[in-house]
Amino acid sequence: MAAAVGPGRGGSEFWRRFRASRPGVAGLGLVILLAATALAAPLVAPHDPHATSLVTLAAPGAPGHPLGTDNLGRDIASGVLWGSRASLVVGVCAAATAIFLGVVIGAVAGFYGGWVDALLSRVTELFQVIPRFVLALLVVALFGGGLGKLILVIGVLSWPQAARVVRGQFLALRGAAYVDAARVLGLRDTRIIFSEILPNVLAPVVVIASLDVAGAILLEASLGFFGLGDPNLISWGLMLNNAQAYLRQAWWMSVFPGLAISLAVLGFNLLGDGLNDAANPRLDA
Amino acid sequence: MASGGLTLRRYAAGRLLQAAPLLLGVVVVNFLLIALAPGDPVATLLGEYPAPPEYVARLRQEFGLDQPIPVRLALYVWNVARGNLGFSFAYRLPVAQLVVERLVNTFLLMATALTLAAALGVGLGVAAARRPGSGLDAASTGVSLAGYSIPDFWLAQLLVLLFAVALGWLPAQGIRSVREEYTGLAAALDVGRHLILPALALSFRYMALIARLTRASMLEAMSQDFILAARARGLPERLVLVQHGLRNAALPVVTVIGYNFAFVLAGSALVETVFGWPGVGRLLYDAILQRDTPVLLGILLMVSATVVVVNLLVDLLYAVLDPRVRY
């Protein structure tokens, strides 16, 4: 992964600088923890997260329920562990969608300039003006919110930032000597865009990808909190939606899933900071 | 300077012209959502009730649903331009009226939260920049990270748990006390008490953002020659900080507020849901539960239009505040 990230053959140099960044290492640790939780959920969760029981609203520390139970007697600890799956899958897949769209759109706009650039810039602006959360809410409310749709909606609404950065980089690089050389050699535009220029702008893209995962996890949780999302999935946002009606009786229904969201988002934010430190060694942040 | 005023006016006019197609784009997106959404609006309107096909056809004609898409789009734009955003069947009110009423409460919450965020954020950022590397600086970095990572609706629930449920200091729900009839100042104070927790929950993320940007711009400003000159003239450090350094902190605050306005509105929707605050967010939540599509679309439209206007104002304010901005 790291080798593909660094500009040119500086992969190991990139990795060395990343390891020197304390936030980056902490973030990577949290992300690994999240991934491990998602993988191991079936093995370590004490209960089936969907299973209801007669032990309702049990406080943390109740026998068999370390983090307590909810209003239907479902185990909170199991919900928190299983919820990592939805967060991670939606977060990573939605960010990948956003990065793919952003890179292609930004590259085309920056490379060709002119009316293509003008048109894409207007579209980017439009996406920045419409509140992402409200639009996502509306689309899920109107079209339904299965896992795939959720990923698609969040991904499609999150590409503008990557597009803007990639566009800027392409604008700066399209006049570079090696690009002219590639043109003289008669390389096709797609080849120049993706093989010649793109590898040189990957570092900032990787930073944005990490931040996009954090944003997507937050957006998925927000939609879940509004009661929208995949009803068959265990999701931290939905758990918080459920907790809202029982705030006075059961603080644990809110505290643990919220903590889980915060740590997951923090992990990807820190990872992004670390990647940024590694990608821009001159900036002493 | 006279020519400066003229260019500013020309710049403002130019930006206004740019905003117009953006607004049209918002309307078109809105229309596409309606047109592409599954389900027949007439069938939804009639519900389970068996209706003769002639009646259904008449309804379709009445609503223009028998027209081709471009004609329907034109009709829709024409309606929106006249301020007609449709009718809410759940509330039995025109959508535009309903949304405007709720927007007032949302703006009260947002304005309070952003004021709080600006005051606390600038304070924290300046304090951190005075002693880089100190414990306070580290604390402000921690606050920034927490601000980016903690969902505002969860922070809202935590505030309810602590200040309303555990301590019982502040109300957890609504905009005013239901049991008391307050008037005048007492009524305003009552709303104020209800405002504290939601405003705190909403402000946290932006306070963190503002603190981080203020710290960075203060550090940059304080390393400039004019600061050295001010110190050399023997100006007290406090004056150097406020008169020369802080002036430069105004821009990040304006930037954060302006370019995050759409996010603040969204955050407000979530926070309002936790506190039962009767704003646009709460309306959005209820509209989803009741499948009140005209209200959903009306909110998206008006909220987006608000963001366009605010961005426009921020750009203008920016041009006035920062003489380096060329327009």
Coordinates of C-alpha atoms in Angstrom, one line a residue:
Chain A
M1 CA 0.0 0.0 0.0
A2 CA 2.6 2.5 1.1
A3 CA 4.8 1.7 -1.8
A4 CA 2.1 2.7 -4.3
V5 CA 1.5 5.9 -2.3
G6 CA 4.8 7.7 -2.4
P7 CA 5.8 9.8 -5.4
G8 CA 8.0 7.8 -7.6
R9 CA 10.2 5.3 -5.8
G10 CA 10.1 7.2 -2.5
G11 CA 7.7 4.6 -1.0
S12 CA 10.0 3.6 1.8
E13 CA 10.8 7.2 2.5
F14 CA 7.0 7.9 2.7
W15 CA 6.6 5.0 5.1
R16 CA 9.5 6.2 7.3
R17 CA 8.0 9.7 7.6
F18 CA 4.5 8.2 8.3
R19 CA 5.9 6.2 11.2
A20 CA 7.5 9.3 12.6
S21 CA 4.0 11.0 12.8
R22 CA 2.4 10.2 16.1
P23 CA -1.1 11.0 15.1
G24 CA -0.7 8.8 12.0
V25 CA 0.5 5.8 14.0
A26 CA -2.3 6.3 16.6
G27 CA -4.8 6.5 13.8
L28 CA -3.5 3.4 12.1
G29 CA -3.8 1.6 15.4
L30 CA -7.4 2.6 15.8
V31 CA -8.2 1.6 12.2
I32 CA -6.6 -1.8 12.6
L33 CA -8.5 -2.2 15.8
L34 CA -11.8 -1.4 14.0
A35 CA -11.0 -3.8 11.2
A36 CA -10.1 -6.6 13.7
T37 CA -13.3 -6.0 15.5
A38 CA -15.3 -6.2 12.3
L39 CA -13.7 -9.4 11.3
A40 CA -13.9 -11.0 14.8
A41 CA -17.4 -9.8 15.7
P42 CA -19.0 -13.3 15.3
L43 CA -16.3 -14.9 17.5
V44 CA -16.1 -12.3 20.3
A45 CA -19.7 -11.0 20.6
P46 CA -21.3 -12.6 23.7
H47 CA -24.8 -12.7 22.0
D48 CA -26.6 -12.5 18.7
P49 CA -27.0 -8.7 18.3
H50 CA -30.5 -9.2 17.0
A51 CA -31.6 -11.5 19.8
T52 CA -34.2 -10.0 22.2
S53 CA -34.6 -11.2 25.7
L54 CA -36.6 -10.5 28.8
V55 CA -33.6 -8.8 30.5
T56 CA -34.6 -5.3 29.2
L57 CA -32.7 -2.1 30.1
A58 CA -30.2 -4.0 32.2
A59 CA -27.4 -1.7 33.4
P60 CA -23.7 -2.4 32.4
G61 CA -22.2 -5.1 34.4
A62 CA -25.4 -7.2 34.5
P63 CA -24.6 -11.0 34.3
G64 CA -23.7 -11.8 30.7
H65 CA -24.2 -8.2 29.5
P66 CA -21.0 -6.2 30.2
L67 CA -22.4 -3.1 28.6
G68 CA -26.0 -3.7 29.5
T69 CA -29.1 -4.3 27.3
D70 CA -31.5 -2.1 25.4
N71 CA -35.3 -1.7 25.6
L72 CA -35.8 -5.1 23.9
G73 CA -33.2 -6.9 25.9
R74 CA -30.6 -6.9 23.1
D75 CA -27.0 -7.0 24.2
I76 CA -25.3 -3.6 23.8
A77 CA -21.8 -5.0 23.7
S78 CA -22.7 -7.3 20.8
G79 CA -24.4 -4.5 19.0
V80 CA -21.3 -2.3 19.3
L81 CA -19.0 -5.1 18.1
W82 CA -21.3 -6.0 15.1
G83 CA -21.9 -2.4 14.3
S84 CA -18.3 -2.0 13.3
R85 CA -19.0 -4.0 10.2
A86 CA -21.6 -1.6 8.7
S87 CA -19.5 1.4 9.6
L88 CA -16.3 0.0 8.0
V89 CA -18.0 -1.4 4.9
V90 CA -20.0 1.7 4.2
G91 CA -17.1 4.0 5.1
V92 CA -14.5 2.3 2.9
C93 CA -16.8 1.5 -0.1
A94 CA -18.4 4.9 -0.1
A95 CA -15.0 6.6 0.1
A96 CA -13.7 4.4 -2.7
T97 CA -16.7 5.4 -4.9
A98 CA -16.1 9.1 -4.0
I99 CA -12.4 8.9 -4.8
F100 CA -12.9 7.1 -8.1
L101 CA -15.4 9.7 -9.2
G102 CA -13.4 12.6 -7.9
V103 CA -10.2 11.4 -9.5
V104 CA -11.7 10.9 -12.9
I105 CA -13.7 14.1 -12.9
G106 CA -10.9 16.2 -11.5
A107 CA -8.4 14.7 -13.9
V108 CA -10.5 15.3 -16.9
A109 CA -11.3 18.9 -15.8
G110 CA -7.7 19.8 -15.0
F111 CA -6.2 18.1 -18.0
Y112 CA -8.5 19.5 -20.7
G113 CA -9.5 22.8 -19.1
G114 CA -11.9 25.0 -21.1
W115 CA -15.6 24.2 -21.2
V116 CA -15.2 20.7 -19.7
D117 CA -13.5 22.3 -16.7
A118 CA -16.1 25.1 -16.5
L119 CA -19.0 22.6 -16.6
L120 CA -17.5 20.3 -14.0
S121 CA -16.7 23.2 -11.8
R122 CA -20.3 24.3 -11.9
V123 CA -21.4 20.8 -11.0
T124 CA -18.9 20.7 -8.2
E125 CA -20.3 24.0 -6.9
L126 CA -23.8 22.7 -7.0
F127 CA -22.8 19.7 -4.9
Q128 CA -21.2 22.0 -2.4
V129 CA -24.3 24.2 -2.0
I130 CA -26.8 21.4 -1.4
P131 CA -26.3 20.1 2.1
R132 CA -24.9 16.6 1.7
F133 CA -26.8 15.3 4.7
V134 CA -30.2 16.6 3.7
L135 CA -29.8 15.4 0.1
A136 CA -28.6 11.9 1.3
L137 CA -31.6 11.8 3.7
L138 CA -34.0 12.7 0.9
V139 CA -32.6 10.1 -1.5
V140 CA -32.7 7.3 1.1
A141 CA -36.2 8.3 2.2
L142 CA -37.5 8.4 -1.4
F143 CA -35.6 5.4 -2.9
G144 CA -35.0 3.2 0.2
G145 CA -31.7 2.5 1.9
G146 CA -30.2 -1.0 1.4
L147 CA -26.5 -1.4 2.0
G148 CA -25.6 -0.9 -1.7
K149 CA -27.8 2.2 -2.1
L150 CA -26.3 3.7 1.1
I151 CA -22.8 3.2 -0.2
L152 CA -23.7 4.7 -3.6
V153 CA -25.6 7.7 -2.2
I154 CA -22.8 8.6 0.2
G155 CA -20.1 8.0 -2.4
V156 CA -21.8 10.0 -5.1
L157 CA -22.4 12.9 -2.7
S158 CA -18.7 13.0 -1.4
W159 CA -16.6 13.3 -4.6
P160 CA -16.2 17.1 -4.9
Q161 CA -13.3 17.5 -2.5
A162 CA -11.1 14.9 -4.3
A163 CA -12.2 16.3 -7.7
R164 CA -11.1 19.8 -6.6
V165 CA -7.7 18.7 -5.4
V166 CA -7.0 16.5 -8.4
R167 CA -8.1 19.2 -10.8
G168 CA -5.7 21.7 -9.2
Q169 CA -2.8 19.2 -9.4
F170 CA -3.6 18.4 -13.1
L171 CA -3.8 22.1 -13.9
A172 CA -0.3 22.6 -12.5
L173 CA 1.2 19.5 -14.1
R174 CA -0.3 19.4 -17.6
G175 CA 2.4 21.8 -18.8
A176 CA 5.2 19.9 -17.2
A177 CA 8.1 18.8 -19.5
Y178 CA 7.5 15.1 -19.1
V179 CA 3.9 15.6 -20.2
D180 CA 5.0 17.5 -23.3
A181 CA 7.5 14.6 -23.9
A182 CA 4.7 12.1 -23.7
R183 CA 2.6 14.2 -26.2
V184 CA 5.5 14.4 -28.6
L185 CA 5.9 10.6 -28.3
G186 CA 2.2 10.4 -29.5
L187 CA 0.8 8.8 -26.3
R188 CA -3.0 8.9 -26.1
D189 CA -4.6 11.3 -23.7
T190 CA -6.0 8.5 -21.4
R191 CA -2.5 7.1 -21.2
I192 CA -1.0 10.5 -20.3
I193 CA -3.7 11.2 -17.7
F194 CA -3.6 7.9 -15.9
S195 CA -0.1 6.6 -16.4
E196 CA 2.0 9.7 -16.6
I197 CA 0.3 12.4 -14.4
L198 CA -1.9 10.5 -12.0
P199 CA 0.9 8.6 -10.1
N200 CA 2.3 12.1 -9.2
V201 CA -0.9 13.3 -7.6
L202 CA -1.7 10.2 -5.6
A203 CA -0.3 11.4 -2.3
P204 CA -2.9 14.1 -1.6
V205 CA -5.6 11.7 -2.9
V206 CA -4.7 9.1 -0.3
V207 CA -5.0 11.8 2.4
I208 CA -8.4 12.7 1.2
A209 CA -9.4 9.1 0.9
S210 CA -8.7 8.6 4.6
L211 CA -10.7 11.7 5.6
D212 CA -13.5 10.6 3.2
V213 CA -13.8 7.3 5.1
A214 CA -14.2 9.3 8.3
G215 CA -16.8 11.5 6.7
A216 CA -18.7 8.5 5.3
I217 CA -18.8 6.8 8.6
L218 CA -20.2 9.9 10.2
L219 CA -22.8 10.4 7.4
E220 CA -23.9 6.7 7.7
A221 CA -24.3 7.2 11.5
S222 CA -26.3 10.4 10.9
L223 CA -28.6 8.7 8.5
G224 CA -29.0 5.8 10.9
F225 CA -29.8 8.3 13.7
F226 CA -32.6 9.7 11.5
G227 CA -33.9 6.1 11.4
L228 CA -32.8 5.7 7.8
G229 CA -30.4 3.1 6.7
D230 CA -30.5 -0.6 6.1
P231 CA -33.0 -1.9 8.7
N232 CA -31.4 -5.4 8.6
L233 CA -28.0 -4.1 9.6
I234 CA -26.7 -3.5 13.1
S235 CA -25.6 0.1 12.9
W236 CA -24.3 2.4 15.6
G237 CA -26.4 5.3 14.2
L238 CA -29.6 3.2 14.5
M239 CA -28.6 2.2 18.1
L240 CA -28.4 5.9 18.9
N241 CA -31.7 6.5 17.3
N242 CA -33.1 3.8 19.6
A243 CA -31.4 5.3 22.6
Q244 CA -33.0 8.7 22.1
A245 CA -36.3 7.6 23.6
Y246 CA -34.6 6.0 26.6
L247 CA -32.1 8.7 27.6
R248 CA -33.6 9.1 31.0
Q249 CA -33.6 5.3 31.8
A250 CA -30.6 3.9 30.0
W251 CA -27.5 6.1 29.5
W252 CA -25.6 3.1 28.3
M253 CA -27.7 2.8 25.2
S254 CA -26.3 6.1 24.0
V255 CA -22.8 6.2 25.5
F256 CA -21.2 3.1 24.1
P257 CA -22.4 3.2 20.4
G258 CA -21.5 6.9 20.3
L259 CA -18.1 6.2 21.7
A260 CA -17.6 3.6 19.0
I261 CA -18.5 6.0 16.2
S262 CA -16.2 8.7 17.6
L263 CA -13.2 6.3 17.9
A264 CA -13.8 5.0 14.3
V265 CA -14.0 8.6 12.9
L266 CA -11.1 9.7 15.0
G267 CA -9.0 6.8 13.7
F268 CA -9.4 7.7 10.1
N269 CA -9.0 11.4 10.8
L270 CA -5.7 10.8 12.6
L271 CA -4.6 8.4 9.8
G272 CA -5.3 11.2 7.3
D273 CA -3.2 13.6 9.4
G274 CA -0.4 11.1 9.5
L275 CA -0.5 10.5 5.7
N276 CA -0.6 14.3 5.2
D277 CA 2.5 14.7 7.4
A278 CA 4.2 12.0 5.3
A279 CA 3.1 13.4 2.0
N280 CA 4.1 17.1 2.8
P281 CA 7.3 16.9 4.8
R282 CA 7.9 20.6 4.5
L283 CA 4.8 21.6 6.4
D284 CA 5.5 21.4 10.1
A285 CA 2.0 21.0 11.3
Chain B
M1 CA -10.7 54.5 -2.8
A2 CA -13.7 55.6 -4.9
S3 CA -12.6 53.2 -7.6
G4 CA -12.2 50.5 -5.0
G5 CA -15.9 50.9 -4.1
L6 CA -16.8 50.7 -7.7
T7 CA -14.9 47.4 -8.3
L8 CA -16.5 45.9 -5.2
R9 CA -19.9 46.7 -6.6
R10 CA -19.0 45.2 -9.9
Y11 CA -17.6 42.1 -8.1
A12 CA -20.9 41.8 -6.1
A13 CA -22.9 42.0 -9.3
G14 CA -20.7 39.4 -10.9
R15 CA -21.1 37.0 -8.0
L16 CA -24.9 37.5 -8.0
L17 CA -25.0 36.5 -11.7
Q18 CA -23.0 33.4 -10.8
A19 CA -25.5 32.6 -8.0
A20 CA -28.5 32.6 -10.4
P21 CA -27.6 29.4 -12.4
L22 CA -26.6 27.7 -9.1
L23 CA -30.1 28.3 -7.8
L24 CA -31.6 27.0 -11.0
G25 CA -29.4 23.9 -10.7
V26 CA -30.8 23.3 -7.2
V27 CA -34.3 23.5 -8.5
V28 CA -33.5 21.1 -11.3
V29 CA -32.0 18.6 -8.9
N30 CA -35.0 18.9 -6.7
F31 CA -37.3 18.2 -9.7
L32 CA -35.3 15.2 -10.8
L33 CA -35.7 13.7 -7.3
I34 CA -39.5 14.1 -7.5
A35 CA -39.7 12.8 -11.1
L36 CA -37.4 9.8 -10.5
A37 CA -38.7 8.7 -7.1
P38 CA -40.6 5.4 -7.3
G39 CA -44.3 5.5 -6.5
D40 CA -47.1 7.3 -8.2
P41 CA -48.0 10.6 -6.4
V42 CA -51.6 10.3 -7.5
A43 CA -51.9 6.8 -6.1
T44 CA -50.3 8.0 -2.8
L45 CA -52.8 10.8 -2.7
L46 CA -55.8 8.5 -3.2
G47 CA -54.4 5.9 -0.8
E48 CA -56.4 2.7 -0.5
Y49 CA -59.6 4.4 -1.7
P50 CA -60.9 2.9 -5.0
A51 CA -61.2 5.7 -7.5
P52 CA -62.7 5.6 -11.0
P53 CA -60.1 5.8 -13.8
E54 CA -61.6 9.0 -15.1
Y55 CA -61.1 10.7 -11.8
V56 CA -57.4 9.5 -11.7
A57 CA -56.9 10.8 -15.2
R58 CA -58.4 14.1 -14.3
L59 CA -56.1 14.4 -11.2
R60 CA -53.1 13.5 -13.4
Q61 CA -54.1 16.3 -15.8
E62 CA -54.7 18.7 -13.0
F63 CA -51.3 18.2 -11.6
G64 CA -49.7 18.2 -15.0
L65 CA -48.5 14.7 -14.6
D66 CA -49.6 13.8 -18.1
Q67 CA -47.2 16.3 -19.6
P68 CA -43.7 15.3 -20.9
I69 CA -40.8 15.8 -18.4
P70 CA -39.4 19.0 -19.9
V71 CA -42.9 20.7 -19.6
R72 CA -43.2 19.5 -16.1
L73 CA -39.8 20.9 -15.3
A74 CA -40.8 24.2 -16.7
L75 CA -44.0 24.2 -14.7
Y76 CA -42.1 23.3 -11.6
V77 CA -39.5 26.1 -12.1
W78 CA -42.4 28.6 -12.7
N79 CA -44.1 27.5 -9.5
V80 CA -41.0 27.7 -7.4
A81 CA -40.3 31.2 -8.8
R82 CA -43.7 32.3 -7.6
G83 CA -42.9 30.9 -4.1
N84 CA -45.2 28.0 -4.5
L85 CA -43.4 24.9 -3.1
G86 CA -46.4 22.7 -2.8
F87 CA -48.8 21.7 0.0
S88 CA -48.1 19.6 3.1
F89 CA -51.0 17.2 3.6
A90 CA -49.7 16.3 7.1
Y91 CA -49.7 19.9 8.4
R92 CA -52.5 21.2 6.0
L93 CA -50.3 24.2 5.3
P94 CA -48.4 25.5 2.2
V95 CA -44.8 24.1 2.4
A96 CA -43.2 27.5 1.9
Q97 CA -45.0 29.0 5.0
L98 CA -44.2 25.9 7.1
V99 CA -40.5 25.9 6.2
V100 CA -40.1 29.6 6.7
E101 CA -41.7 29.4 10.2
R102 CA -39.3 26.6 11.2
L103 CA -36.3 28.3 9.6
V104 CA -36.6 31.2 12.1
N105 CA -36.1 28.8 15.0
T106 CA -33.2 27.0 13.2
F107 CA -31.5 30.4 12.6
L108 CA -31.8 31.3 16.2
L109 CA -30.1 28.1 17.2
M110 CA -27.4 28.4 14.5
A111 CA -26.7 32.1 15.2
T112 CA -26.2 31.3 18.9
A113 CA -24.1 28.3 18.2
L114 CA -21.9 30.1 15.7
T115 CA -21.4 33.1 18.0
L116 CA -20.4 30.7 20.7
A117 CA -18.0 28.8 18.4
A118 CA -16.4 32.1 17.2
A119 CA -15.9 33.5 20.7
L120 CA -14.6 30.2 22.3
G121 CA -12.7 29.2 19.2
V122 CA -10.8 32.4 18.7
G123 CA -10.0 32.5 22.4
L124 CA -8.7 29.0 22.4
G125 CA -6.7 29.5 19.2
V126 CA -5.1 32.7 20.4
A127 CA -4.2 31.2 23.8
A128 CA -2.7 28.2 22.0
A129 CA -0.7 30.3 19.6
R130 CA 0.8 32.4 22.4
R131 CA 2.7 29.4 23.8
P132 CA 3.1 26.8 21.0
G133 CA 4.0 23.4 22.5
S134 CA 2.5 24.2 25.9
G135 CA 0.0 22.1 27.7
L136 CA -2.7 24.5 26.7
D137 CA -1.6 24.2 23.0
A138 CA -1.8 20.4 23.3
A139 CA -5.2 20.6 24.9
S140 CA -6.5 22.8 22.0
T141 CA -5.2 20.2 19.6
G142 CA -7.1 17.5 21.5
V143 CA -10.2 19.6 21.4
S144 CA -9.8 20.1 17.6
L145 CA -9.5 16.3 17.1
A146 CA -12.5 15.6 19.3
G147 CA -14.5 18.3 17.4
Y148 CA -13.8 16.6 14.1
S149 CA -14.6 13.1 15.3
I150 CA -17.5 13.3 17.8
P151 CA -20.9 13.3 16.0
D152 CA -22.8 16.4 17.1
F153 CA -26.0 14.4 17.7
W154 CA -24.2 12.1 20.1
L155 CA -22.6 15.1 21.9
A156 CA -26.2 16.4 22.2
Q157 CA -27.3 13.2 23.9
L158 CA -24.3 13.3 26.2
L159 CA -25.2 16.9 27.2
V160 CA -28.8 15.8 27.9
L161 CA -27.5 12.9 30.0
L162 CA -25.3 15.2 32.1
F163 CA -27.0 18.5 32.4
A164 CA -30.7 17.5 32.1
V165 CA -30.9 13.9 33.4
A166 CA -28.1 13.7 36.0
L167 CA -27.8 17.3 37.2
G168 CA -31.3 18.6 36.3
W169 CA -29.9 22.1 35.6
L170 CA -31.3 22.7 32.2
P171 CA -34.3 21.5 30.1
A172 CA -33.8 18.6 27.7
Q173 CA -36.7 19.3 25.4
G174 CA -38.3 22.0 23.4
I175 CA -37.9 25.8 22.9
R176 CA -40.0 27.0 25.9
S177 CA -41.5 25.7 29.1
V178 CA -44.9 24.1 28.5
R179 CA -46.3 24.5 32.0
E180 CA -45.5 28.2 32.5
E181 CA -46.9 31.2 30.7
Y182 CA -44.0 33.7 30.5
T183 CA -44.2 37.1 29.0
G184 CA -41.6 39.7 28.0
L185 CA -38.2 39.3 29.5
A186 CA -39.1 36.2 31.4
A187 CA -40.2 34.5 28.1
A188 CA -36.9 35.5 26.5
L189 CA -34.9 34.1 29.4
D190 CA -36.9 30.9 29.2
V191 CA -36.1 30.4 25.5
G192 CA -32.4 31.2 26.4
R193 CA -32.4 28.4 29.0
H194 CA -33.7 26.0 26.4
L195 CA -31.1 27.3 23.9
I196 CA -28.0 26.6 25.9
L197 CA -27.6 22.8 25.5
P198 CA -28.5 22.6 21.8
A199 CA -26.3 25.6 20.9
L200 CA -23.3 24.0 22.8
A201 CA -23.8 20.7 21.0
L202 CA -24.0 22.4 17.6
S203 CA -21.1 24.8 18.3
F204 CA -18.4 22.3 19.3
R205 CA -17.3 21.1 15.9
Y206 CA -17.0 24.7 14.6
M207 CA -15.3 25.9 17.7
A208 CA -12.7 23.2 17.1
L209 CA -12.3 24.3 13.4
I210 CA -12.0 27.9 14.3
A211 CA -9.5 27.3 17.1
R212 CA -7.3 25.3 14.7
L213 CA -7.4 27.9 12.0
T214 CA -7.0 30.9 14.4
R215 CA -4.0 29.2 15.9
A216 CA -2.4 28.7 12.5
S217 CA -3.1 32.3 11.3
M218 CA -2.0 33.8 14.6
L219 CA 1.3 31.9 14.5
E220 CA 1.8 33.1 10.9
A221 CA 0.9 36.7 11.8
M222 CA 3.0 36.9 14.9
S223 CA 6.1 35.9 12.9
Q224 CA 5.7 38.8 10.5
D225 CA 7.9 41.9 10.6
F226 CA 5.1 44.3 11.6
I227 CA 4.8 42.4 14.9
L228 CA 8.5 42.7 15.5
A229 CA 8.2 46.4 14.8
A230 CA 5.3 46.8 17.2
R231 CA 7.2 45.0 19.9
A232 CA 10.3 47.2 19.2
R233 CA 8.2 50.3 19.6
G234 CA 7.6 49.0 23.1
L235 CA 3.9 48.2 22.7
P236 CA 2.5 46.1 25.5
E237 CA 2.2 42.4 24.4
R238 CA -1.5 42.4 24.9
L239 CA -1.9 45.3 22.5
V240 CA 0.4 43.7 20.0
L241 CA -1.7 40.6 20.2
V242 CA -5.1 42.2 19.9
Q243 CA -4.4 45.1 17.5
H244 CA -2.0 43.4 15.1
G245 CA -2.4 39.7 15.5
L246 CA -6.1 39.3 16.1
R247 CA -7.1 41.3 13.1
N248 CA -5.7 38.4 11.0
A249 CA -7.9 36.0 12.9
A250 CA -11.1 37.5 11.6
L251 CA -10.6 35.9 8.2
P252 CA -10.5 32.2 9.3
V253 CA -13.7 32.8 11.4
V254 CA -15.5 34.2 8.4
T255 CA -14.2 31.3 6.2
V256 CA -15.2 28.6 8.6
I257 CA -18.7 30.0 9.1
G258 CA -19.2 30.8 5.5
Y259 CA -18.0 27.7 3.8
N260 CA -19.4 25.3 6.4
F261 CA -22.9 26.9 6.5
A262 CA -24.4 23.9 4.7
F263 CA -22.9 21.6 7.3
V264 CA -24.0 23.7 10.2
L265 CA -27.6 23.5 8.8
A266 CA -27.3 19.7 8.6
G267 CA -25.8 19.5 12.1
S268 CA -28.7 21.6 13.3
A269 CA -31.1 19.1 11.9
L270 CA -29.6 16.3 14.0
V271 CA -29.2 18.4 17.1
E272 CA -32.8 19.6 16.9
T273 CA -34.0 16.0 16.7
V274 CA -32.3 15.3 20.0
F275 CA -33.7 18.4 21.8
G276 CA -37.1 18.5 20.1
W277 CA -36.2 22.0 18.9
P278 CA -39.0 23.1 16.6
G279 CA -36.7 24.0 13.6
V280 CA -36.3 22.8 10.1
G281 CA -34.3 19.7 11.3
R282 CA -37.2 18.5 13.4
L283 CA -39.6 19.2 10.6
L284 CA -37.3 17.1 8.3
Y285 CA -37.4 14.2 10.8
D286 CA -41.2 14.3 11.1
A287 CA -41.6 14.7 7.4
I288 CA -39.6 11.5 6.8
L289 CA -41.7 9.6 9.4
Q290 CA -44.9 10.8 7.7
R291 CA -43.6 10.4 4.2
D292 CA -44.5 14.0 3.6
T293 CA -42.5 14.4 0.3
P294 CA -43.5 18.0 -0.6
V295 CA -42.1 19.1 2.8
L296 CA -38.8 17.2 2.2
L297 CA -38.3 18.7 -1.2
G298 CA -39.3 22.2 0.1
I299 CA -36.7 22.0 2.8
L300 CA -33.9 20.8 0.5
L301 CA -34.8 23.7 -1.9
M302 CA -35.0 26.4 0.7
V303 CA -31.9 25.2 2.7
S304 CA -29.8 25.1 -0.5
A305 CA -31.0 28.6 -1.5
T306 CA -30.0 29.8 1.9
V307 CA -26.5 28.4 1.5
V308 CA -26.2 30.1 -1.9
V309 CA -27.1 33.5 -0.4
V310 CA -24.9 33.0 2.6
N311 CA -21.9 32.0 0.4
L312 CA -22.5 35.1 -1.6
L313 CA -22.5 37.3 1.5
V314 CA -19.4 35.7 2.8
D315 CA -17.5 36.3 -0.4
L316 CA -18.5 39.9 -0.2
L317 CA -17.5 40.2 3.4
Y318 CA -14.3 38.5 2.6
A319 CA -13.5 41.1 -0.1
V320 CA -14.2 43.9 2.3
L321 CA -12.2 42.4 5.2
D322 CA -9.1 41.3 3.3
P323 CA -7.7 44.0 1.0
R324 CA -5.4 41.3 -0.6
V325 CA -8.4 39.6 -2.2
R326 CA -8.5 40.8 -5.8
Y327 CA -11.9 40.9 -7.4

